[in-house]
């Protein structure tokens, strides 16, 4: 197995943001290189992670692109800590950690996501996301809920791209049955997941209730695989999240994924179970009091 190489996840985050800021200004790498009196290949390699990042270079690019002060401070801090492996963040109500995940996962060739309690963010409908966010943190104001819903749904743009990554979602059967939203919203969510499973780039599996103890009981995770960079793992709890890079961590998460993929129902049987769960909600509504 190839051992860890390449730039750290912090540097990947900076590289992705440099590219995003440039594209937002509708500038080419050549435009930036000309303004900073350097080669076009240098700018391109900084954006793709093929070149190490230095504070002076990044500061010059951010200045030319007129990046807001808060973004400049955040990215320069990441460059200074760029050689550190693994990235642990404490986060509050607003989705800074989701922004980091969105920026990093958009370059992924494959996204492998296990969820034991809720539908994966990449597969949530707007109504489901809103009810879930509000229900799990009732102290949030409506504007804060709106912001979090928008951030969560913005992740889904990646699965609609022409060059969409391969996405493999595994959920516990509990996800299909837990009544965290109204029956109408739940039914729509189940149909949405079923529709996603029919896409060429998306695989959906369900771990049935009948499964014995397994690694997924320890919590949700995302594995991000890249064409030319090492795999990352992203894990999240209520008040923090972490990007894991070290080989021992990645090997452990990958082993858990392989086990879950083995014990889960086949994609075909999973689709039938999802359809059955949606049908039961329809039947309950039709035969209710």
Coordinates of C-alpha atoms in Angstrom, one line a residue:
X1 CA 0.0 0.0 0.0
X2 CA 1.4 3.4 -0.9
X3 CA 2.2 5.5 2.1
X4 CA 1.3 9.1 2.7
X5 CA 2.6 11.6 0.2
X6 CA 1.6 15.0 -1.1
X7 CA 0.5 18.2 0.6
X8 CA -1.5 18.3 3.8
X9 CA -5.3 18.8 3.9
X10 CA -4.7 22.4 5.1
X11 CA -2.7 23.2 2.0
X12 CA -5.3 21.5 -0.2
X13 CA -8.0 23.7 1.4
X14 CA -5.9 26.8 0.5
X15 CA -5.2 25.6 -3.0
X16 CA -8.9 25.0 -3.6
X17 CA -9.8 28.4 -2.3
X18 CA -7.2 30.2 -4.4
X19 CA -8.7 28.6 -7.5
X20 CA -12.2 29.5 -6.4
X21 CA -11.3 33.1 -5.7
X22 CA -9.6 33.4 -9.1
X23 CA -12.5 31.9 -11.0
X24 CA -15.0 34.2 -9.2
X25 CA -13.0 37.1 -10.6
X26 CA -13.2 35.5 -14.0
X27 CA -9.4 35.6 -14.3
X28 CA -7.0 33.0 -15.8
X29 CA -3.8 31.7 -14.2
X30 CA -2.0 33.7 -16.9
X31 CA -3.7 36.9 -15.7
X32 CA -2.6 36.3 -12.1
X33 CA 0.9 35.3 -13.2
X34 CA 1.3 38.5 -15.3
X35 CA 0.2 40.7 -12.4
X36 CA 2.6 39.0 -9.9
X37 CA 5.5 38.7 -12.4
X38 CA 5.8 34.9 -12.2
X39 CA 5.2 31.9 -14.4
X40 CA 1.7 30.7 -15.2
X41 CA 2.8 27.2 -14.3
X42 CA 3.6 28.4 -10.7
X43 CA 0.1 29.7 -10.2
X44 CA -1.5 26.6 -11.7
X45 CA 0.6 24.3 -9.6
X46 CA -0.2 26.2 -6.4
X47 CA -3.9 25.8 -7.2
X48 CA -3.6 22.0 -8.0
X49 CA -1.5 21.2 -5.0
X50 CA 1.5 20.2 -7.1
X51 CA 3.6 22.9 -5.5
X52 CA 4.2 23.8 -1.9
X53 CA 2.6 27.0 -0.5
X54 CA 4.5 29.9 1.0
X55 CA 3.0 32.7 3.0
X56 CA 4.5 35.5 0.8
X57 CA 3.2 33.9 -2.4
X58 CA -0.3 33.2 -1.1
X59 CA -0.5 36.7 0.5
X60 CA 0.4 38.3 -2.9
X61 CA -2.3 36.3 -4.7
X62 CA -4.9 37.1 -2.1
X63 CA -4.1 40.7 -2.3
X64 CA -4.3 40.8 -6.1
X65 CA -7.7 38.9 -6.0
X66 CA -8.9 41.4 -3.3
X67 CA -9.9 38.6 -1.0
X68 CA -11.8 39.7 2.1
X69 CA -9.7 40.2 5.2
X70 CA -11.3 37.3 7.1
X71 CA -10.5 34.9 4.2
X72 CA -7.0 36.2 4.0
X73 CA -6.4 35.7 7.7
X74 CA -7.9 32.2 7.6
X75 CA -5.9 31.0 4.6
X76 CA -2.6 32.5 5.7
X77 CA -3.0 30.8 9.1
X78 CA -3.6 27.5 7.2
X79 CA -0.4 28.0 5.2
X80 CA 1.6 28.7 8.3
X81 CA 0.4 25.4 9.8
X82 CA 0.4 23.7 6.5
X83 CA 2.9 20.9 7.4
X84 CA 0.8 19.6 10.3
X85 CA -1.1 16.4 9.6
X86 CA -4.8 15.9 10.5
X87 CA -7.0 18.9 11.0
X88 CA -9.3 19.1 14.0
X89 CA -11.8 22.0 14.2
X90 CA -14.2 23.2 16.9
X91 CA -17.2 24.9 15.2
X92 CA -20.1 26.9 16.3
X93 CA -23.5 27.4 14.6
X94 CA -22.3 28.6 11.2
X95 CA -20.9 26.2 8.7
X96 CA -17.2 27.0 8.4
X97 CA -16.4 23.3 8.5
X98 CA -18.9 22.5 5.7
X99 CA -17.2 25.2 3.6
X100 CA -13.9 23.3 4.1
X101 CA -15.5 20.0 3.2
X102 CA -17.1 21.5 0.1
X103 CA -13.9 23.0 -1.1
X104 CA -11.9 19.8 -0.6
X105 CA -14.4 17.2 -1.8
X106 CA -15.0 18.9 -5.1
X107 CA -11.7 17.5 -6.3
X108 CA -12.5 14.0 -5.1
X109 CA -12.7 11.2 -7.6
X110 CA -14.8 9.1 -5.2
X111 CA -16.9 10.0 -2.1
X112 CA -17.7 7.1 0.3
X113 CA -20.1 8.1 3.0
X114 CA -21.6 6.0 5.9
X115 CA -24.4 7.4 8.0
X116 CA -26.1 5.5 10.9
X117 CA -28.7 8.0 11.9
X118 CA -29.7 10.5 9.2
X119 CA -29.8 10.6 5.4
X120 CA -26.4 11.8 4.0
X121 CA -26.0 15.5 3.4
X122 CA -25.4 14.8 -0.3
X123 CA -28.8 13.1 -0.5
X124 CA -31.0 15.3 1.7
X125 CA -34.0 17.1 0.3
X126 CA -34.3 20.8 1.3
X127 CA -37.4 20.1 3.5
X128 CA -35.6 17.2 5.3
X129 CA -32.5 19.2 5.8
X130 CA -34.4 22.2 7.3
X131 CA -36.5 20.0 9.7
X132 CA -33.4 18.1 10.7
X133 CA -31.3 21.1 11.4
X134 CA -34.0 22.9 13.3
X135 CA -34.9 19.8 15.3
X136 CA -31.4 18.9 16.3
X137 CA -30.6 22.5 17.4
X138 CA -33.8 24.3 18.3
X139 CA -31.8 27.3 19.6
X140 CA -31.0 28.3 16.1
X141 CA -32.7 31.4 14.6
X142 CA -34.5 31.2 11.3
X143 CA -31.7 33.1 9.5
X144 CA -29.1 30.7 11.0
X145 CA -31.2 27.7 9.9
X146 CA -31.4 29.2 6.4
X147 CA -27.6 29.6 6.3
X148 CA -27.0 26.0 7.4
X149 CA -29.5 24.6 4.9
X150 CA -28.0 26.5 2.1
X151 CA -24.5 25.3 3.1
X152 CA -25.6 21.7 3.3
X153 CA -27.4 21.8 0.0
X154 CA -24.5 23.5 -1.8
X155 CA -22.5 20.3 -1.3
X156 CA -24.9 18.6 -3.7
X157 CA -23.8 20.6 -6.7
X158 CA -20.9 18.1 -7.0
X159 CA -23.2 15.1 -7.9
X160 CA -24.8 17.1 -10.7
X161 CA -21.6 17.9 -12.5
X162 CA -20.7 16.4 -15.9
X163 CA -17.6 15.1 -14.3
X164 CA -19.3 14.0 -11.0
X165 CA -17.3 11.8 -8.7
X166 CA -18.3 8.2 -7.9
X167 CA -20.5 8.5 -4.8
X168 CA -21.2 5.4 -2.6
X169 CA -23.6 6.0 0.2
X170 CA -24.3 3.4 3.0
X171 CA -27.0 4.1 5.5
X172 CA -28.3 2.1 8.5
X173 CA -31.9 0.9 8.1
X174 CA -32.7 3.1 11.1
X175 CA -32.3 6.1 8.7
X176 CA -35.2 4.8 6.6
X177 CA -37.4 4.2 9.6
X178 CA -36.6 7.0 12.1
X179 CA -39.6 9.5 12.1
X180 CA -37.4 12.6 12.5
X181 CA -39.7 14.5 10.0
X182 CA -43.3 14.4 8.9
X183 CA -44.5 11.4 6.9
X184 CA -44.8 13.5 3.8
X185 CA -41.3 14.8 4.0
X186 CA -39.9 11.4 4.9
X187 CA -41.7 9.8 1.9
X188 CA -40.3 12.5 -0.5
X189 CA -36.8 12.0 1.0
X190 CA -37.0 8.2 0.5
X191 CA -38.1 8.7 -3.1
X192 CA -35.3 11.2 -3.6
X193 CA -32.7 8.7 -2.3
X194 CA -34.2 6.0 -4.6
X195 CA -33.9 8.3 -7.6
X196 CA -30.3 9.1 -6.8
X197 CA -29.5 5.4 -6.6
X198 CA -30.5 5.1 -10.3
X199 CA -27.8 7.4 -11.4
X200 CA -24.7 5.9 -13.0
X201 CA -22.3 7.6 -10.6
X202 CA -24.2 6.9 -7.3
X203 CA -24.4 3.6 -5.4
X204 CA -26.7 3.3 -2.3
X205 CA -26.7 0.4 0.2
X206 CA -28.5 -0.2 3.4
X207 CA -27.2 -2.0 6.5
X208 CA -30.3 -4.0 7.7
X209 CA -31.6 -4.2 11.3
X210 CA -30.6 -7.8 11.4
X211 CA -26.8 -7.1 11.2
X212 CA -24.7 -7.9 14.2
X213 CA -22.3 -5.4 15.8
X214 CA -20.2 -3.7 13.2
X215 CA -17.7 -0.7 12.9
X216 CA -20.4 1.7 11.8
X217 CA -21.9 1.7 15.3
X218 CA -19.0 4.0 16.2
X219 CA -20.4 6.8 14.1
X220 CA -20.6 8.4 10.6
X221 CA -17.6 9.1 8.3
X222 CA -16.7 10.2 4.8
X223 CA -13.8 8.8 2.8
X224 CA -12.5 11.1 0.0
X225 CA -10.4 9.4 -2.7
X226 CA -8.5 11.5 -5.2
X227 CA -6.9 10.8 -8.5
X228 CA -3.4 12.0 -7.6
X229 CA -3.5 12.8 -3.8
X230 CA -3.8 10.6 -0.8
X231 CA -7.2 9.6 0.6
X232 CA -8.7 11.7 3.4
X233 CA -11.3 10.8 6.0
X234 CA -13.7 13.3 7.5
X235 CA -15.5 12.6 10.7
X236 CA -17.9 14.9 12.5
X237 CA -19.5 15.2 16.0
X238 CA -21.8 17.7 17.5
X239 CA -19.3 20.4 18.1
X240 CA -16.2 19.4 16.1
X241 CA -15.0 17.8 13.0
X242 CA -11.7 16.4 11.8
X243 CA -9.9 15.6 8.5
X244 CA -7.7 12.6 9.1
X245 CA -4.6 12.0 7.0
X246 CA -2.3 9.6 8.7
X247 CA -2.0 6.2 7.2
X248 CA -3.1 4.4 10.4
X249 CA -6.3 6.5 10.6
X250 CA -7.1 6.0 6.9
X251 CA -6.4 2.3 7.1
X252 CA -8.8 2.0 10.1
X253 CA -11.6 3.9 8.4
X254 CA -11.1 2.0 5.1
X255 CA -11.4 -1.3 7.0
X256 CA -14.6 -0.1 8.6
X257 CA -15.9 0.8 5.1
X258 CA -15.1 -2.5 3.6
X259 CA -16.9 -4.3 6.5
X260 CA -20.0 -2.1 6.1
X261 CA -20.0 -2.7 2.3
X262 CA -19.9 -6.4 2.9
X263 CA -22.7 -6.6 5.5
X264 CA -25.0 -4.1 3.7
X265 CA -27.7 -5.3 1.4
X266 CA -26.9 -5.3 -2.3
X267 CA -27.8 -2.1 -4.2
X268 CA -30.7 -3.9 -5.8
X269 CA -32.1 -5.2 -2.4
X270 CA -31.4 -1.8 -0.8
X271 CA -33.5 -0.1 -3.5
X272 CA -36.3 -2.5 -2.8
X273 CA -36.1 -1.8 0.9
X274 CA -36.1 1.9 0.4
X275 CA -39.2 1.6 -1.9
X276 CA -40.9 -0.6 0.6
X277 CA -40.3 2.0 3.4
X278 CA -41.8 4.7 1.2
X279 CA -44.7 2.5 0.4
X280 CA -45.4 1.9 4.0
X281 CA -45.7 5.6 4.7
X282 CA -48.1 6.0 1.8
X283 CA -50.2 3.0 3.1
X284 CA -50.2 4.4 6.6
X285 CA -51.5 7.8 5.3
X286 CA -54.2 6.1 3.2
X287 CA -55.4 3.9 6.0
X288 CA -55.0 6.3 8.9
X289 CA -57.9 7.6 11.0

